[in-house]
Tab-separated table of C-alpha atoms in Angstrom:
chain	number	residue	atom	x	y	z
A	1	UNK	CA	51.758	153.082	85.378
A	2	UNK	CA	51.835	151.300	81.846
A	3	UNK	CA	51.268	148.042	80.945
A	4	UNK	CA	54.607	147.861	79.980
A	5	UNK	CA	56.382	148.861	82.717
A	6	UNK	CA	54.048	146.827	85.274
A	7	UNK	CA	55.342	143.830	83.409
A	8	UNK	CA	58.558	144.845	83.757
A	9	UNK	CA	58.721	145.214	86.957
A	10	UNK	CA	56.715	141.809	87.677
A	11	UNK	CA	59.270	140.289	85.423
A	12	UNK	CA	62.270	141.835	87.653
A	13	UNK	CA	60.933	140.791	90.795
A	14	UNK	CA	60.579	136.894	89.688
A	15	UNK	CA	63.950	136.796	88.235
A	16	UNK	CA	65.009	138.231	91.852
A	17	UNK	CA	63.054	135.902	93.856
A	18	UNK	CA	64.528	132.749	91.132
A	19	UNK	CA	68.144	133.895	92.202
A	20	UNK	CA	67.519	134.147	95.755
A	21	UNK	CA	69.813	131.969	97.905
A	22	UNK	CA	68.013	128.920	99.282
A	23	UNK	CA	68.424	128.887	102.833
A	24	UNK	CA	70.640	125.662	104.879
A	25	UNK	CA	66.938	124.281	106.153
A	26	UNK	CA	65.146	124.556	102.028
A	27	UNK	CA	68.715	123.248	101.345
A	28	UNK	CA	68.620	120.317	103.642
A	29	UNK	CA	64.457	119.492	102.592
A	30	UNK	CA	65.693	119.661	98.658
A	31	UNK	CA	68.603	117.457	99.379
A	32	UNK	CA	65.881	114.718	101.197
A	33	UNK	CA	63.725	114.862	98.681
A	34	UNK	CA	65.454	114.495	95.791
A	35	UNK	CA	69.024	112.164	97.094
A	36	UNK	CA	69.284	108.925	98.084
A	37	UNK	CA	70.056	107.554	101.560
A	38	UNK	CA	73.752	107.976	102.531
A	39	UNK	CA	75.150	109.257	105.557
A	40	UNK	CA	73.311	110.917	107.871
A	41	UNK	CA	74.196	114.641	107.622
A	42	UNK	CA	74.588	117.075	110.331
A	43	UNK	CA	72.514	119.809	109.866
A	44	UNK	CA	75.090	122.670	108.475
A	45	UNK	CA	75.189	123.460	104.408
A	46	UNK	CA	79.098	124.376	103.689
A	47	UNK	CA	79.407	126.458	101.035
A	48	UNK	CA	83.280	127.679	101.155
A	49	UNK	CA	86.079	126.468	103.000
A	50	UNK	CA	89.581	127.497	103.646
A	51	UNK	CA	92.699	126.092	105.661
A	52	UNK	CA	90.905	124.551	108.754
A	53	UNK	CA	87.974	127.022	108.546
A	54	UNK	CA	84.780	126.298	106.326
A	55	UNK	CA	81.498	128.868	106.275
A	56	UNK	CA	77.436	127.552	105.949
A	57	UNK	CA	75.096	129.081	103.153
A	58	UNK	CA	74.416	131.713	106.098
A	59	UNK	CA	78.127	132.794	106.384
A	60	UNK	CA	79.129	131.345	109.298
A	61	UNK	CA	82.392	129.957	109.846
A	62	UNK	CA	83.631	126.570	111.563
A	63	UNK	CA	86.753	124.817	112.824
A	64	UNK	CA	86.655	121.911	110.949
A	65	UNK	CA	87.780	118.796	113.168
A	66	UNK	CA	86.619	116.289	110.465
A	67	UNK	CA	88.846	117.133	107.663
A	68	UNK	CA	86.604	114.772	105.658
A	69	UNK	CA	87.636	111.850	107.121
A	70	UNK	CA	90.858	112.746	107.214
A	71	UNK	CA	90.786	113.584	103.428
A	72	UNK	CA	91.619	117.096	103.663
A	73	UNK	CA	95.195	117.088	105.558
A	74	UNK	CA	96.632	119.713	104.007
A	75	UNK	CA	93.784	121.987	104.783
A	76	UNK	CA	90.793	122.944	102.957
A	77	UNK	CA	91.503	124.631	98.967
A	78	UNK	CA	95.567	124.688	99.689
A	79	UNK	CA	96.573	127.224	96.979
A	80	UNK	CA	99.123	124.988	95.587
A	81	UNK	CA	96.494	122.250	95.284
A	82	UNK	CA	94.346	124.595	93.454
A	83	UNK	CA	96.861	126.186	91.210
A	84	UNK	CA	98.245	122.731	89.685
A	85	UNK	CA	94.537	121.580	89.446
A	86	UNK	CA	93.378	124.474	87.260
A	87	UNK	CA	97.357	124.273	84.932
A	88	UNK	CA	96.715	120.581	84.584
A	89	UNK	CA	92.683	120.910	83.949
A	90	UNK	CA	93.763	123.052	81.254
A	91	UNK	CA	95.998	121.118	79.442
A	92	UNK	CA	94.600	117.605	79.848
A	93	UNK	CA	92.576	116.240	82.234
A	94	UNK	CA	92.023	112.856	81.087
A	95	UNK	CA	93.298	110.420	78.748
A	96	UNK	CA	92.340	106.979	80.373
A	97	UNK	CA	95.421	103.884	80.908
A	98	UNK	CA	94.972	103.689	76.963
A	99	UNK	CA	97.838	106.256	76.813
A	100	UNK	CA	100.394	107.100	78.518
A	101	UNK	CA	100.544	110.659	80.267
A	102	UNK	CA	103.057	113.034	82.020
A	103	UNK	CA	102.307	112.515	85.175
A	104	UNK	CA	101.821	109.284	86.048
A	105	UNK	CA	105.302	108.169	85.886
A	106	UNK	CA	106.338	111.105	87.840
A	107	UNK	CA	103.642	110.611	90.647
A	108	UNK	CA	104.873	106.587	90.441
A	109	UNK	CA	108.546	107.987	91.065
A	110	UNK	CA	107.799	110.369	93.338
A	111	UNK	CA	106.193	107.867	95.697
A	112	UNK	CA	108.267	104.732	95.202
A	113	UNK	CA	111.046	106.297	96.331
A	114	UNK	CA	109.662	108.579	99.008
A	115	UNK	CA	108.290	105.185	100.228
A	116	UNK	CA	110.583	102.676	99.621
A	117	UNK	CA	108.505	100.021	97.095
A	118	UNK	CA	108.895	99.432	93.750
A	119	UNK	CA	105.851	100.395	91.964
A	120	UNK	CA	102.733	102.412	93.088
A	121	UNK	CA	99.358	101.331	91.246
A	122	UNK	CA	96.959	104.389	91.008
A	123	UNK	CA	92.950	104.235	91.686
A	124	UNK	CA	89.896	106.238	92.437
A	125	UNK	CA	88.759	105.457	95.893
A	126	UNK	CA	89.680	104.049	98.926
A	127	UNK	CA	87.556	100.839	98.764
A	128	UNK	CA	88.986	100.581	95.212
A	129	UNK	CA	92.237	100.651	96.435
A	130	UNK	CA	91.617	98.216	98.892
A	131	UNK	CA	89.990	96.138	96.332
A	132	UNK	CA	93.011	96.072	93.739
A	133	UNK	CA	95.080	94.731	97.321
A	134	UNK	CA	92.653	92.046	97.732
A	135	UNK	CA	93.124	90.845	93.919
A	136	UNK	CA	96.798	91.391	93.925
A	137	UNK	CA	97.300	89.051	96.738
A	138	UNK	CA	95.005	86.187	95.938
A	139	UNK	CA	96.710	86.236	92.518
A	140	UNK	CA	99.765	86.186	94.342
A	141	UNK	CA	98.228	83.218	96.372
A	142	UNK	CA	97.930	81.489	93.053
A	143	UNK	CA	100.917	81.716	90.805
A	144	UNK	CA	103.337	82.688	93.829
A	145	UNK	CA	102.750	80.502	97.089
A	146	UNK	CA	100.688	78.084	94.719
A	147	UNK	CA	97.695	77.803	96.715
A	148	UNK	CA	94.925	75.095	94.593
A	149	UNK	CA	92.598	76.579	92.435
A	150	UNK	CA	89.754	79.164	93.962
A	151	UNK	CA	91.149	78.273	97.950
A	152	UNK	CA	92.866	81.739	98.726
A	153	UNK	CA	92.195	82.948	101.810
A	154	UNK	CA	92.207	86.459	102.816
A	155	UNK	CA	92.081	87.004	106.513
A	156	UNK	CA	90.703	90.499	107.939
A	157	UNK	CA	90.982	92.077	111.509
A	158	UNK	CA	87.410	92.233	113.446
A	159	UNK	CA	85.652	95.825	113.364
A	160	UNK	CA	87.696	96.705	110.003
A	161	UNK	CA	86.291	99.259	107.697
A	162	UNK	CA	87.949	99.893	103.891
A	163	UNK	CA	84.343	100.672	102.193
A	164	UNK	CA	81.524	99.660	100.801
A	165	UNK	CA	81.611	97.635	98.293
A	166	UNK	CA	80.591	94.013	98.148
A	167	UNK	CA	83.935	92.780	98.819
A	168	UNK	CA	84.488	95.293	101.896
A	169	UNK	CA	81.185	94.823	103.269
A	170	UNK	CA	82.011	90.717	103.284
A	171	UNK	CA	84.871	91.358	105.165
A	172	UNK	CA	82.918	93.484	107.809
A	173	UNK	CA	82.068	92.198	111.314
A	174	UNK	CA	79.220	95.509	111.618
A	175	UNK	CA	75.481	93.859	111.145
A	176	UNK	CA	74.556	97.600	109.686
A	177	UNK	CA	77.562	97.290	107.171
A	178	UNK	CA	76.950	93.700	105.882
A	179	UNK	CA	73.052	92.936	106.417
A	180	UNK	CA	71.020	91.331	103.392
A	181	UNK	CA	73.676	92.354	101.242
A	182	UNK	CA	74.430	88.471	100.733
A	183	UNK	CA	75.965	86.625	99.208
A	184	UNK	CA	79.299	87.460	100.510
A	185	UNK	CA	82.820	87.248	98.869
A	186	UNK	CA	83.959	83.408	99.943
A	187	UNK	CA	87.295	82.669	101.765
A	188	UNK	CA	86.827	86.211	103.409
A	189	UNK	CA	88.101	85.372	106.995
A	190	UNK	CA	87.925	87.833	110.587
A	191	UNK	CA	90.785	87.251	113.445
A	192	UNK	CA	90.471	89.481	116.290
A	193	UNK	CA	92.141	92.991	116.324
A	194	UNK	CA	95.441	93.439	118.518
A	195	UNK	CA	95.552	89.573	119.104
A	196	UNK	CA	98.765	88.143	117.660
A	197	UNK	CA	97.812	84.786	119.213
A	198	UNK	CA	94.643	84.661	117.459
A	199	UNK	CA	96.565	85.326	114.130
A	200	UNK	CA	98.851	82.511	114.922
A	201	UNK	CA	96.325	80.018	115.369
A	202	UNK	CA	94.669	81.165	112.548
A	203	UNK	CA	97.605	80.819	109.962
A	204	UNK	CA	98.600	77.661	111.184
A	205	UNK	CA	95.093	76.155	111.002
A	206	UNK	CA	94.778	76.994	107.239
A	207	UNK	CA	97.895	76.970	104.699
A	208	UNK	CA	94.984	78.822	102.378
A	209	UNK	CA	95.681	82.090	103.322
A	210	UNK	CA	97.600	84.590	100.981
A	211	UNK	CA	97.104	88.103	102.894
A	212	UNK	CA	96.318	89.612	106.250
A	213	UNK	CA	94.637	92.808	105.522
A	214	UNK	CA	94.369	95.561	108.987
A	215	UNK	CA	94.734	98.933	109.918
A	216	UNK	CA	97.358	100.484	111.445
A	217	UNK	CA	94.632	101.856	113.524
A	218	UNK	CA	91.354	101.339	113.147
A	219	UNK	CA	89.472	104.054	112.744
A	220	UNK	CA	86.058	104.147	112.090
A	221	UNK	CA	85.855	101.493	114.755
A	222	UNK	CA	86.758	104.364	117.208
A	223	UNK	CA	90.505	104.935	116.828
A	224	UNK	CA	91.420	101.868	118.466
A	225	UNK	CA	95.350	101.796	118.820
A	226	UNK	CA	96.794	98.505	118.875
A	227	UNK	CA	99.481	97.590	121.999
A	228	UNK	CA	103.151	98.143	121.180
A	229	UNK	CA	104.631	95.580	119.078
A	230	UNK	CA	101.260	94.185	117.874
A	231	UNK	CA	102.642	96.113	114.263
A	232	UNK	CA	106.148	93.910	114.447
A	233	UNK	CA	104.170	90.634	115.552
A	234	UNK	CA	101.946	91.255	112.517
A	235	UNK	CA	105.336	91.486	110.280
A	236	UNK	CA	106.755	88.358	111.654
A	237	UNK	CA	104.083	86.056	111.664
A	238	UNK	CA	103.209	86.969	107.869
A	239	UNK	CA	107.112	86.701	107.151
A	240	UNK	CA	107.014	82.917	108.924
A	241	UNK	CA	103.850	81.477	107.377
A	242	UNK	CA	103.994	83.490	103.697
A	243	UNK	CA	101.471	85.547	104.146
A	244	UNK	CA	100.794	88.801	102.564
A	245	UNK	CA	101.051	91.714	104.941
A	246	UNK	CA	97.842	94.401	103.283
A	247	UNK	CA	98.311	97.956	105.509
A	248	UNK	CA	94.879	99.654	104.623
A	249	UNK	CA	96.523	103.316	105.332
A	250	UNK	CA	93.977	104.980	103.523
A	251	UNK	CA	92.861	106.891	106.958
A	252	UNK	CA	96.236	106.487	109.359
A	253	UNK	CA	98.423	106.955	106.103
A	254	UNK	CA	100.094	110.438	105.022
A	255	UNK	CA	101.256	112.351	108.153
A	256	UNK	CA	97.969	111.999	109.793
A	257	UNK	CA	99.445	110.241	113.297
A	258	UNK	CA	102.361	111.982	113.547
A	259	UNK	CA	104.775	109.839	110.968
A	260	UNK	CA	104.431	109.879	107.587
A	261	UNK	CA	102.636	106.208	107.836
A	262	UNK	CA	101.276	104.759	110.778
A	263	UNK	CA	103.566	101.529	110.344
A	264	UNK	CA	106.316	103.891	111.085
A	265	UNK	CA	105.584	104.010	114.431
A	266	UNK	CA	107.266	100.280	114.560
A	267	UNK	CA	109.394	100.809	111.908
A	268	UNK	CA	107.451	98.083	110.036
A	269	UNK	CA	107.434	97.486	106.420
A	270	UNK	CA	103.910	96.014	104.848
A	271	UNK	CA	104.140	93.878	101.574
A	272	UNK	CA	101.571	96.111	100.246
A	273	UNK	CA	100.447	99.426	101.130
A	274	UNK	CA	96.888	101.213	100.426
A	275	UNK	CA	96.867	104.745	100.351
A	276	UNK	CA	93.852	107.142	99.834
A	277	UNK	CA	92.106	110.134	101.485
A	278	UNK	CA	94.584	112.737	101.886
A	279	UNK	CA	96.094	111.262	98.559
A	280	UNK	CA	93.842	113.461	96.648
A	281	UNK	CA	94.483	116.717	99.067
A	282	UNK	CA	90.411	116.659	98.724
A	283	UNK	CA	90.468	117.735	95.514
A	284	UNK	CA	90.120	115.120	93.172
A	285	UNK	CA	89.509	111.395	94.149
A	286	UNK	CA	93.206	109.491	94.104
A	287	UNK	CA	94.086	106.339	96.018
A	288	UNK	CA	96.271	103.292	94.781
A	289	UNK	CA	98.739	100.548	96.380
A	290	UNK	CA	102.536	100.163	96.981
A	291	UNK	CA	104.389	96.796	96.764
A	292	UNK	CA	107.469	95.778	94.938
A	293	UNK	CA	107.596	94.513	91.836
A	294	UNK	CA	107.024	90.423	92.266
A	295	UNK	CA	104.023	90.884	93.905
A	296	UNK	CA	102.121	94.246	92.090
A	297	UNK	CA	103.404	92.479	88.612
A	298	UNK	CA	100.871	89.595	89.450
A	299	UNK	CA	98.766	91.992	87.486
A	300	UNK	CA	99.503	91.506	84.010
A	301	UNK	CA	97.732	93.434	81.231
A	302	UNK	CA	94.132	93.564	81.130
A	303	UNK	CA	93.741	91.677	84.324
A	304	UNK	CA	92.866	94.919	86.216
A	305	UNK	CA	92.026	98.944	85.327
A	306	UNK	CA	89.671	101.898	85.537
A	307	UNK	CA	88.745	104.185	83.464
A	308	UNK	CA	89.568	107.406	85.695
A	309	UNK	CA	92.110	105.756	87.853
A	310	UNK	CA	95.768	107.220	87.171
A	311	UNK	CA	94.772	110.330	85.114
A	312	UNK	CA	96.785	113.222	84.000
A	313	UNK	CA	94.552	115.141	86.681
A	314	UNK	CA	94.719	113.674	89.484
A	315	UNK	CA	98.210	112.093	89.151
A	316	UNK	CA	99.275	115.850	89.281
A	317	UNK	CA	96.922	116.581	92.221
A	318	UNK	CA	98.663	113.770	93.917
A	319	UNK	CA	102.046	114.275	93.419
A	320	UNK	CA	101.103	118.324	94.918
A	321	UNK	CA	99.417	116.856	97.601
A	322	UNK	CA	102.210	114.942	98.812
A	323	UNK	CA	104.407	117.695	98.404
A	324	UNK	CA	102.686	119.916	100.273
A	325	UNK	CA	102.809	117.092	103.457
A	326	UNK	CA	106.554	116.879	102.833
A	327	UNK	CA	107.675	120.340	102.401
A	328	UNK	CA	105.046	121.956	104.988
A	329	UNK	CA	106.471	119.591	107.848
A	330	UNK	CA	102.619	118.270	108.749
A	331	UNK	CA	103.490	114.727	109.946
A	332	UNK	CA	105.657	116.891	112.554
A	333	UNK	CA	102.975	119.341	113.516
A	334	UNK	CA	100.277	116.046	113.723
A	335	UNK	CA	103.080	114.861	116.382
A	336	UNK	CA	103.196	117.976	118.085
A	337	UNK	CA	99.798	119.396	118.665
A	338	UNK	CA	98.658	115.633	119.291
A	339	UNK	CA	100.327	115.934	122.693
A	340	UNK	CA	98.582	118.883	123.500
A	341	UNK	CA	95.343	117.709	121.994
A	342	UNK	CA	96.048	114.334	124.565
A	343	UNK	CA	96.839	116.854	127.501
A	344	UNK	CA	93.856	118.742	127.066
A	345	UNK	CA	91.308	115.911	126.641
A	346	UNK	CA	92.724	113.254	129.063
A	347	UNK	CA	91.910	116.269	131.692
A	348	UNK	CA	87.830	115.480	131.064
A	349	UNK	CA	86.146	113.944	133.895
A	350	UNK	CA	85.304	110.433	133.315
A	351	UNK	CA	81.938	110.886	134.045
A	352	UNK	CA	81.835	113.035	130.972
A	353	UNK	CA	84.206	111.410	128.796
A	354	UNK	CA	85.306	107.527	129.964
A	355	UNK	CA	88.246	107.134	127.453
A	356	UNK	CA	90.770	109.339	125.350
A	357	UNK	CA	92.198	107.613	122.084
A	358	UNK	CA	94.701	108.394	119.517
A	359	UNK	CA	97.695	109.313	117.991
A	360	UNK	CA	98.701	112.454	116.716
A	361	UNK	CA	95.998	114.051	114.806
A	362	UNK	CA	93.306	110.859	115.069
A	363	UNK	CA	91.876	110.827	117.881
A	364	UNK	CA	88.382	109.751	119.271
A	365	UNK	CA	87.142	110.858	122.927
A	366	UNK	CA	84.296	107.841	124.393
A	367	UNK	CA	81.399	110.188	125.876
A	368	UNK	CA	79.736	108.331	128.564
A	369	UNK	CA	76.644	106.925	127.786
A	370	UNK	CA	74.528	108.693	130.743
A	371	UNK	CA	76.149	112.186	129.912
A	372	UNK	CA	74.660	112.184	126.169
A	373	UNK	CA	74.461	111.290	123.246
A	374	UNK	CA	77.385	111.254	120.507
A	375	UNK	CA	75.109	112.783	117.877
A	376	UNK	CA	73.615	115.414	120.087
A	377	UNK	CA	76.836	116.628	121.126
A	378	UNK	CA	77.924	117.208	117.762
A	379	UNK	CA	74.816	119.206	117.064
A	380	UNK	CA	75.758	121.314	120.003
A	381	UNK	CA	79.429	121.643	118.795
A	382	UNK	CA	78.333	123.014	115.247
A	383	UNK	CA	76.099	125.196	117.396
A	384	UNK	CA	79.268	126.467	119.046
A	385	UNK	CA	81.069	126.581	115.613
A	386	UNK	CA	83.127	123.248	115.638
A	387	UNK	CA	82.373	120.810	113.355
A	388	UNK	CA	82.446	116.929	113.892
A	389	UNK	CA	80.726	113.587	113.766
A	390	UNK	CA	80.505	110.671	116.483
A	391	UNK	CA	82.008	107.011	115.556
A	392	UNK	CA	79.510	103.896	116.894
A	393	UNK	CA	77.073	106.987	118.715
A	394	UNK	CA	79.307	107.756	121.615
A	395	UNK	CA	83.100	108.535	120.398
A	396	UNK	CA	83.764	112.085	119.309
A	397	UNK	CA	86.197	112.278	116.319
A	398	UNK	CA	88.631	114.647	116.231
A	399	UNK	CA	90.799	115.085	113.079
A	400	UNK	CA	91.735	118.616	111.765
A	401	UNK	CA	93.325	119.497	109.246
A	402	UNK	CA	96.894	118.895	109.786
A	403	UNK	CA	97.551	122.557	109.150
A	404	UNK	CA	96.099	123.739	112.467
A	405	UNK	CA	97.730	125.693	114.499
A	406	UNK	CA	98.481	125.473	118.240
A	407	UNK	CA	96.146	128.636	118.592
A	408	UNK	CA	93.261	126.977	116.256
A	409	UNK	CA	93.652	123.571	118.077
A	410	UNK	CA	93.211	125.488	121.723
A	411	UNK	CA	90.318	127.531	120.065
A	412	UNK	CA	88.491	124.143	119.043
A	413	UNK	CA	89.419	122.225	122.439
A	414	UNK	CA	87.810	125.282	124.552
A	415	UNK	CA	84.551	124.991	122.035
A	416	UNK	CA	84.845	121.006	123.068
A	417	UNK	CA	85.292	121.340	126.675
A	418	UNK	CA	82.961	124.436	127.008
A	419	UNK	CA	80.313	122.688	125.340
A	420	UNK	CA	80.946	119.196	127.314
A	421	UNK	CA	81.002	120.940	130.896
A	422	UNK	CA	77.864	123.089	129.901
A	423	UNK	CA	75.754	120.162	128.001
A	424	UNK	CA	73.674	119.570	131.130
């Protein structure tokens, strides 16, 4: 053999092995070494995904009963969402607030009138969102209800969640959320969740407050759903002391419990709404507040923006995204299969499973703490091909994609209940 073609051949062979697929454990070990500390992964590398299905680096597939958080309601890479992402990426993708753009005006009309406020104010994030609702009503506080100088209060339900940020995490009652993160955001007050005496007491012990910020249903606290008429109480007692109403809907929002927003269970209408998630279809981060016009118009130029926040790009992904909830029917098919999904899972013996919670398509199931572990379960499920995470260690979250069908819902219940009744 010549020189020549010996080289060759070594040459070939070490571009081959440089192209070779790493596999989901060098995957995992790269990822370690090289990222910093987020969430804790499970260990599965998803490559692809499609509808409620996504595949590993290996080419297996799952049933998806995360949905990202609740991020990807319409169902992983919906071709609608991924044919007006690639027409809008190429025509214009981003212009910043400096200019104005298509559609921004057309998401804003779009959603003020599906939703019944005045103006819609686009961000990134949902912690950004929730953010831009804490500014809105303290400078409401101010120049509306005329609270003195740097009092505002903004009261927050126990065991909330909106983010990470420094203002979210001084609002958090979770040690793990808030520790040495200090100093904390001041006049950031905590009532207790589902108490509408506690809420009382609280606005008529301090005339500071401007807002009331809770969830629907709170949901990274383990889907806890509040007791009928705890949504009206809310609306009445802010409506009798002038108090700001904040409905973080950035998990409960957009079809996800069976309505279009988890207020609509009551028929209750928030002074401002914050929307996120399944905003951005999972495609491109989107999230922004609703509120009419003498309260969002607090805001005057310059007092608030973001560079990627309402861009040509993901105002279009938006507006699709929304669509796609409305026209496919999903907040009816969350409503639907939630029954059977509360059928199924209220059938597990308690001394597997102590507690069933939800509604519609957010739901959490409490393991018991001397079956298992939360964490280990999961590990077992992706075994079994369902994917998942546990809330607080022991509550199972189970949130498809609200595209599922009965069949793929009975499919991923069987993988549940299979794996629960053989985990010993």
């Amino acid at each position: 053999m010549q020189p020549t073609t010996r080289s060759r051949i070594f040459c070939l062979t070490k571009e081959l092995n440089f192209k070779r697929s790493l596999s989901s454990q060098e995957l995992i070990e790269r990822d370690n070494k090289y990222g910093g500390r987020h969430f804790k992964p499970l260990p599965v590398v998803l490559t692809r995904g499609e509808g409620v299905h996504v595949w590993d680096v290996e080419g297996k597939r799952y049933l998806d009963f995360l949905a990202g958080f609740s991020t990807v309601n319409q169902g992983h890479c919906h071709p609608r969402l991924i044919k007006v992402m690639k027409e809008q990426a190429a025509k214009i993708a981003h212009t910043s607030r400096a200019f104005y753009s298509e559609p921004h005006g057309e998401l804003g009309e779009y959603l003020t009138k599906l939703f019944k406020w005045d103006k819609f104010l686009p961000m990134n994030t949902g912690v950004e969102a929730g953010d831009t609702a804490v500014k809105v009503a303290r400078r409401w506080g101010y120049r509306v209800k005329k609270i003195p100088k740097e009092q505002a209060t903004v009261v927050f339900a126990k065991n909330n969640f909106w983010g990470r940020s420094i203002a979210a995490l001084s609002a958090s009652t979770d040690p793990n959320c808030y520790t040495d993160f200090g100093p904390y955001v001041p006049r950031f007050d905590k009532v207790t969740y589902n108490d509408l005496n506690a809420l009382e007491q609280k606005f008529q012990q301090d005339p500071t407050v401007c807002a009331f910020m809770m969830e629907p249903i709170q949901g990274e606290a383990g889907v806890i759903v509040p007791n009928n008429g705890y949504l009206k109480g809310v609306r009445d007692l802010c409506t009798k002391y002038n108090v700001l109403w904040i409905a973080d809907e950035v998990q409960t929002g957009l079809c996800r419990t069976g309505k279009r927003l988890a207020v609509d269970h009551e028929n209750q209408r928030p002074d401002i709404l914050v929307l996120g998630k399944a905003l951005s279809g999972g495609m491109y981060p989107v999230s922004g507040i609703l509120a009419d016009e003498q309260i969002i118009m607090c805001l005057e130029t310059g007092s608030h923006g973001s560079t990627f926040a309402g861009s040509p790009l993901g105002n279009r992904v938006a507006l699709e995204a929304v669509k796609v909830l409305e026209e496919e029917n999903l907040a009816d098919n969350a409503r639907k299969l939630g029954q059977v999904l509360r059928t199924k899972l209220e059938k597990v013996p308690k001394d597997i499973a102590v507690e069933f919670r939800g509604r519609g398509l957010l739901a959490g199931l409490v393991i018991n703490k001397e079956f298992g572990e939360g964490w280990d379960i999961c590990v077992k499920l992706k075994e079994a091909g369902l994917l998942t995470r546990p809330a607080h260690g022991q509550i199972l979250r189970i949130s498809p994609p609200l595209t599922i069908t009965k069949e793929q819902l009975e499919e991923g219940l069987s993988i549940l209940t299979t794996v629960l009744n053989s985990y010993k």
